[in-house]
């Protein structure tokens, strides 16, 4: 599950494609051509335990003990500069809020396909259930389905795409998005401090920004080494906060020419520094 700080709402739409979850339930012997990705079989994956993304403790960032605060600020700066990723622990988002968001997300993807189709993406809109940024009938497809919603500020919400099942989904996402907004604002302040960027300048960049929440579902695949759950990419946003719903490892990041599997720390958010902030660093 990804929560992103975006600059604007005009993000484009997507062509409708076959539901991957339904496709996977058909006990396929052969994977449809559009999902086959030859590059998935030849990419090198690092197995070095030493290559793990940095961990940043938000408690220490916020704390009033100067030594801890300064050291953690330096760790944050190094993580942003050298990795572009870090795991955020002690972020203050309650376990209850996180677990409820996980549960409601799993329940939504477990609904019958016809129910989920009521929230399908549309040609002129990025939000909804399906796949994002499909612009051609020949385009290679990800082995996964997603639900993408604009969640903050409230005025940007298009409730036609917000599921009413499970019954608690809207309330759960509202609480979750508010909590992550708080975390994101503090991270942006800390990053601006590290970069020597005036806080008002940083805030002005995101005055018209929105928060988007993307929930991903990756069904089992009989030929998992031939498909890709999510096409390799950088995030053209400010920050992305990722929450893993289960213990199945899947996220990989590119470091020193190799793909490094990420082992999520218990209760942590994995934070990706987006392209917008990367530009400020250089």
Tab-separated table of C-alpha atoms in Angstrom:
chain	number	residue	atom	x	y	z
A	1	UNK	CA	0.000	0.000	0.000
A	2	UNK	CA	1.471	3.354	-1.059
A	3	UNK	CA	0.647	6.839	0.177
A	4	UNK	CA	2.057	9.574	-2.036
A	5	UNK	CA	2.430	13.345	-1.796
A	6	UNK	CA	1.625	14.580	-5.293
A	7	UNK	CA	1.879	18.001	-6.876
A	8	UNK	CA	-1.342	18.107	-8.858
A	9	UNK	CA	-4.515	16.215	-9.585
A	10	UNK	CA	-4.203	16.151	-13.397
A	11	UNK	CA	-2.533	12.758	-13.601
A	12	UNK	CA	-4.234	11.293	-16.659
A	13	UNK	CA	-6.356	8.189	-17.101
A	14	UNK	CA	-5.966	4.560	-18.119
A	15	UNK	CA	-7.421	2.065	-20.571
A	16	UNK	CA	-9.470	-0.778	-19.033
A	17	UNK	CA	-7.665	-4.133	-18.840
A	18	UNK	CA	-8.485	-7.632	-17.679
A	19	UNK	CA	-8.626	-8.182	-13.930
A	20	UNK	CA	-5.459	-10.026	-12.875
A	21	UNK	CA	-6.985	-11.522	-9.733
A	22	UNK	CA	-9.732	-13.137	-11.831
A	23	UNK	CA	-7.178	-14.233	-14.436
A	24	UNK	CA	-5.038	-15.902	-11.772
A	25	UNK	CA	-8.020	-17.835	-10.412
A	26	UNK	CA	-8.415	-19.687	-13.741
A	27	UNK	CA	-5.528	-22.101	-13.040
A	28	UNK	CA	-3.580	-20.822	-16.018
A	29	UNK	CA	-1.024	-23.029	-17.728
A	30	UNK	CA	0.182	-20.230	-20.005
A	31	UNK	CA	0.517	-16.570	-19.052
A	32	UNK	CA	-1.069	-14.140	-21.564
A	33	UNK	CA	1.547	-12.462	-23.759
A	34	UNK	CA	0.990	-8.944	-22.434
A	35	UNK	CA	2.081	-10.011	-18.948
A	36	UNK	CA	5.276	-11.810	-19.998
A	37	UNK	CA	8.367	-9.762	-19.123
A	38	UNK	CA	11.660	-11.281	-20.369
A	39	UNK	CA	13.644	-8.803	-18.270
A	40	UNK	CA	12.226	-10.361	-15.105
A	41	UNK	CA	14.284	-13.523	-15.710
A	42	UNK	CA	17.662	-11.870	-16.279
A	43	UNK	CA	17.789	-9.028	-13.731
A	44	UNK	CA	20.427	-9.549	-11.037
A	45	UNK	CA	19.187	-9.553	-7.436
A	46	UNK	CA	21.527	-8.843	-4.548
A	47	UNK	CA	21.703	-11.394	-1.732
A	48	UNK	CA	24.096	-9.380	0.436
A	49	UNK	CA	22.609	-8.941	3.916
A	50	UNK	CA	24.755	-5.820	4.326
A	51	UNK	CA	22.711	-4.057	1.665
A	52	UNK	CA	19.710	-2.969	3.710
A	53	UNK	CA	18.068	0.418	3.507
A	54	UNK	CA	18.670	2.771	6.464
A	55	UNK	CA	16.278	2.973	9.413
A	56	UNK	CA	15.195	6.393	10.725
A	57	UNK	CA	13.588	6.810	14.164
A	58	UNK	CA	10.942	9.544	14.099
A	59	UNK	CA	10.865	9.668	17.905
A	60	UNK	CA	14.467	10.840	17.865
A	61	UNK	CA	13.793	13.333	15.061
A	62	UNK	CA	10.994	14.921	17.071
A	63	UNK	CA	12.661	14.557	20.489
A	64	UNK	CA	14.007	17.420	22.541
A	65	UNK	CA	17.393	15.802	23.213
A	66	UNK	CA	19.713	17.712	20.823
A	67	UNK	CA	22.270	14.905	20.464
A	68	UNK	CA	19.656	12.318	19.413
A	69	UNK	CA	17.848	14.814	17.185
A	70	UNK	CA	20.989	15.935	15.364
A	71	UNK	CA	22.272	12.384	14.889
A	72	UNK	CA	18.928	11.209	13.516
A	73	UNK	CA	18.691	14.244	11.228
A	74	UNK	CA	22.118	13.302	9.851
A	75	UNK	CA	20.935	9.699	9.323
A	76	UNK	CA	17.888	10.996	7.462
A	77	UNK	CA	20.072	13.176	5.237
A	78	UNK	CA	22.389	10.265	4.409
A	79	UNK	CA	19.445	7.970	3.680
A	80	UNK	CA	17.925	10.504	1.280
A	81	UNK	CA	21.248	11.255	-0.411
A	82	UNK	CA	22.701	7.757	-0.730
A	83	UNK	CA	19.599	5.584	-1.007
A	84	UNK	CA	16.492	7.652	-1.697
A	85	UNK	CA	14.755	5.180	0.643
A	86	UNK	CA	14.543	4.569	4.368
A	87	UNK	CA	12.412	2.700	6.887
A	88	UNK	CA	10.594	4.958	9.335
A	89	UNK	CA	10.013	3.533	12.817
A	90	UNK	CA	8.299	5.031	15.881
A	91	UNK	CA	6.238	7.241	13.571
A	92	UNK	CA	3.342	7.637	15.984
A	93	UNK	CA	0.626	6.111	13.772
A	94	UNK	CA	-1.257	3.740	16.049
A	95	UNK	CA	-1.177	0.013	15.433
A	96	UNK	CA	-4.998	0.035	15.541
A	97	UNK	CA	-5.226	2.471	12.608
A	98	UNK	CA	-2.647	0.537	10.589
A	99	UNK	CA	-4.178	-2.890	11.221
A	100	UNK	CA	-7.669	-1.660	10.382
A	101	UNK	CA	-6.381	-0.226	7.093
A	102	UNK	CA	-4.725	-3.550	6.281
A	103	UNK	CA	-7.881	-5.523	7.128
A	104	UNK	CA	-10.220	-3.308	5.106
A	105	UNK	CA	-7.859	-3.397	2.129
A	106	UNK	CA	-7.725	-7.187	2.172
A	107	UNK	CA	-11.504	-7.380	2.516
A	108	UNK	CA	-12.001	-5.073	-0.470
A	109	UNK	CA	-9.795	-7.187	-2.740
A	110	UNK	CA	-11.635	-10.274	-1.500
A	111	UNK	CA	-14.987	-8.964	-2.758
A	112	UNK	CA	-16.593	-10.446	-5.901
A	113	UNK	CA	-15.244	-8.931	-9.117
A	114	UNK	CA	-18.599	-7.409	-10.083
A	115	UNK	CA	-18.683	-5.472	-6.801
A	116	UNK	CA	-15.171	-4.128	-7.316
A	117	UNK	CA	-15.936	-3.177	-10.926
A	118	UNK	CA	-18.347	-0.546	-9.602
A	119	UNK	CA	-15.214	1.454	-8.721
A	120	UNK	CA	-13.303	0.800	-11.963
A	121	UNK	CA	-10.911	3.377	-13.393
A	122	UNK	CA	-12.231	5.572	-16.194
A	123	UNK	CA	-10.531	6.805	-19.359
A	124	UNK	CA	-10.255	10.389	-18.139
A	125	UNK	CA	-9.494	9.721	-14.493
A	126	UNK	CA	-6.555	8.194	-12.604
A	127	UNK	CA	-8.630	7.091	-9.614
A	128	UNK	CA	-10.395	3.787	-9.184
A	129	UNK	CA	-9.904	0.030	-9.385
A	130	UNK	CA	-7.834	-1.595	-12.142
A	131	UNK	CA	-4.395	-0.684	-13.460
A	132	UNK	CA	-2.804	2.744	-13.860
A	133	UNK	CA	-1.180	4.428	-16.856
A	134	UNK	CA	-2.231	1.873	-19.469
A	135	UNK	CA	-2.206	3.979	-22.647
A	136	UNK	CA	-2.025	1.397	-25.445
A	137	UNK	CA	-3.463	-1.990	-26.369
A	138	UNK	CA	0.077	-3.328	-26.901
A	139	UNK	CA	1.540	-2.078	-23.625
A	140	UNK	CA	3.034	-4.676	-21.292
A	141	UNK	CA	0.959	-5.118	-18.136
A	142	UNK	CA	1.740	-5.578	-14.460
A	143	UNK	CA	0.739	-8.790	-12.700
A	144	UNK	CA	-1.454	-7.010	-10.174
A	145	UNK	CA	-4.583	-4.970	-9.555
A	146	UNK	CA	-4.792	-1.694	-7.693
A	147	UNK	CA	-7.213	0.727	-6.103
A	148	UNK	CA	-6.016	4.319	-6.285
A	149	UNK	CA	-7.770	7.163	-4.449
A	150	UNK	CA	-7.031	10.816	-3.803
A	151	UNK	CA	-7.398	11.155	-0.046
A	152	UNK	CA	-6.125	14.589	1.033
A	153	UNK	CA	-7.151	17.350	1.080
A	154	UNK	CA	-10.772	16.311	1.537
A	155	UNK	CA	-11.976	18.620	-1.263
A	156	UNK	CA	-10.013	16.496	-3.792
A	157	UNK	CA	-11.894	13.297	-2.995
A	158	UNK	CA	-14.105	11.727	-5.641
A	159	UNK	CA	-16.344	9.543	-3.520
A	160	UNK	CA	-17.716	7.639	-6.489
A	161	UNK	CA	-14.437	5.724	-6.433
A	162	UNK	CA	-14.436	5.201	-2.640
A	163	UNK	CA	-15.756	1.709	-1.812
A	164	UNK	CA	-18.687	1.386	0.579
A	165	UNK	CA	-17.732	-2.244	1.227
A	166	UNK	CA	-16.420	-3.198	3.653
A	167	UNK	CA	-18.732	-0.827	5.550
A	168	UNK	CA	-15.872	0.749	7.491
A	169	UNK	CA	-13.621	1.380	4.462
A	170	UNK	CA	-14.249	5.110	4.008
A	171	UNK	CA	-13.890	5.932	7.691
A	172	UNK	CA	-10.775	3.775	7.947
A	173	UNK	CA	-9.077	5.423	4.969
A	174	UNK	CA	-10.015	8.873	6.260
A	175	UNK	CA	-8.287	8.213	9.602
A	176	UNK	CA	-5.288	6.573	7.956
A	177	UNK	CA	-4.778	9.420	5.481
A	178	UNK	CA	-4.933	12.046	8.234
A	179	UNK	CA	-2.287	10.209	10.241
A	180	UNK	CA	0.026	9.900	7.264
A	181	UNK	CA	-0.482	13.558	6.421
A	182	UNK	CA	0.901	14.425	9.855
A	183	UNK	CA	3.925	12.151	9.384
A	184	UNK	CA	4.580	13.475	5.886
A	185	UNK	CA	4.520	17.124	6.955
A	186	UNK	CA	7.111	16.470	9.639
A	187	UNK	CA	9.349	14.543	7.235
A	188	UNK	CA	9.168	17.371	4.700
A	189	UNK	CA	10.194	19.829	7.417
A	190	UNK	CA	13.165	17.653	8.388
A	191	UNK	CA	14.250	17.164	4.785
A	192	UNK	CA	14.007	20.899	4.066
A	193	UNK	CA	16.185	21.550	7.124
A	194	UNK	CA	18.799	19.094	5.848
A	195	UNK	CA	18.792	20.623	2.374
A	196	UNK	CA	18.999	24.178	3.657
A	197	UNK	CA	15.755	24.929	1.818
A	198	UNK	CA	13.531	27.548	3.370
A	199	UNK	CA	10.554	25.785	4.937
A	200	UNK	CA	8.126	28.256	3.374
A	201	UNK	CA	9.604	27.476	-0.048
A	202	UNK	CA	9.172	23.739	0.544
A	203	UNK	CA	5.592	24.237	1.725
A	204	UNK	CA	4.800	26.440	-1.274
A	205	UNK	CA	5.842	23.637	-3.618
A	206	UNK	CA	3.091	21.474	-2.161
A	207	UNK	CA	0.421	24.153	-1.646
A	208	UNK	CA	-1.686	22.637	-4.415
A	209	UNK	CA	-0.459	19.125	-3.757
A	210	UNK	CA	-2.608	16.133	-2.985
A	211	UNK	CA	-2.159	12.869	-1.152
A	212	UNK	CA	-2.927	9.720	-3.089
A	213	UNK	CA	-3.316	6.212	-1.636
A	214	UNK	CA	-2.613	3.248	-3.873
A	215	UNK	CA	-3.575	-0.231	-2.649
A	216	UNK	CA	-1.954	-3.059	-4.639
A	217	UNK	CA	-2.936	-6.719	-4.882
A	218	UNK	CA	-0.516	-9.203	-6.449
A	219	UNK	CA	-2.140	-12.606	-7.082
A	220	UNK	CA	-0.039	-15.798	-7.076
A	221	UNK	CA	1.370	-16.608	-10.505
A	222	UNK	CA	2.317	-20.104	-11.781
A	223	UNK	CA	5.288	-18.546	-13.623
A	224	UNK	CA	6.269	-15.846	-11.177
A	225	UNK	CA	9.758	-15.484	-12.682
A	226	UNK	CA	8.232	-14.307	-15.973
A	227	UNK	CA	5.987	-11.498	-14.708
A	228	UNK	CA	6.434	-8.247	-12.796
A	229	UNK	CA	4.044	-7.099	-10.084
A	230	UNK	CA	4.834	-3.424	-10.623
A	231	UNK	CA	6.965	-2.075	-13.475
A	232	UNK	CA	10.303	-0.610	-12.255
A	233	UNK	CA	9.901	3.130	-11.847
A	234	UNK	CA	10.786	6.214	-9.878
A	235	UNK	CA	7.992	8.146	-8.188
A	236	UNK	CA	7.259	11.545	-9.736
A	237	UNK	CA	6.005	12.838	-6.384
A	238	UNK	CA	7.314	14.440	-3.186
A	239	UNK	CA	7.340	11.433	-0.860
A	240	UNK	CA	5.881	7.926	-0.944
A	241	UNK	CA	5.132	6.020	2.277
A	242	UNK	CA	4.707	2.287	1.757
A	243	UNK	CA	2.982	-0.106	4.123
A	244	UNK	CA	3.282	-3.854	3.555
A	245	UNK	CA	0.057	-5.685	4.355
A	246	UNK	CA	1.580	-9.143	4.850
A	247	UNK	CA	4.966	-10.766	5.399
A	248	UNK	CA	5.571	-11.763	1.770
A	249	UNK	CA	8.638	-9.901	0.534
A	250	UNK	CA	8.304	-8.299	-2.874
A	251	UNK	CA	9.651	-4.753	-2.849
A	252	UNK	CA	13.083	-4.307	-4.442
A	253	UNK	CA	15.103	-1.140	-4.967
A	254	UNK	CA	17.956	-0.439	-7.364
A	255	UNK	CA	21.359	0.073	-5.689
A	256	UNK	CA	24.806	-0.130	-7.320
A	257	UNK	CA	23.345	-1.760	-10.422
A	258	UNK	CA	21.569	-4.530	-8.502
A	259	UNK	CA	18.057	-5.074	-7.215
A	260	UNK	CA	18.037	-5.175	-3.405
A	261	UNK	CA	15.099	-6.947	-1.686
A	262	UNK	CA	13.675	-4.865	1.171
A	263	UNK	CA	12.952	-6.586	4.483
A	264	UNK	CA	10.329	-4.403	6.183
A	265	UNK	CA	10.900	-3.708	9.874
A	266	UNK	CA	7.918	-4.532	12.087
A	267	UNK	CA	5.490	-1.606	12.142
A	268	UNK	CA	7.641	0.543	9.847
A	269	UNK	CA	6.731	2.649	6.845
A	270	UNK	CA	9.125	2.390	3.917
A	271	UNK	CA	9.695	5.931	2.647
A	272	UNK	CA	10.689	6.667	-0.943
A	273	UNK	CA	12.076	10.105	-1.706
A	274	UNK	CA	10.292	11.166	-4.906
A	275	UNK	CA	11.652	12.856	-7.986
A	276	UNK	CA	10.533	16.309	-6.872
A	277	UNK	CA	12.701	16.257	-3.763
A	278	UNK	CA	15.533	14.506	-5.630
A	279	UNK	CA	15.728	17.597	-7.861
A	280	UNK	CA	16.193	19.802	-4.791
A	281	UNK	CA	19.098	17.648	-3.615
A	282	UNK	CA	21.148	18.225	-6.764
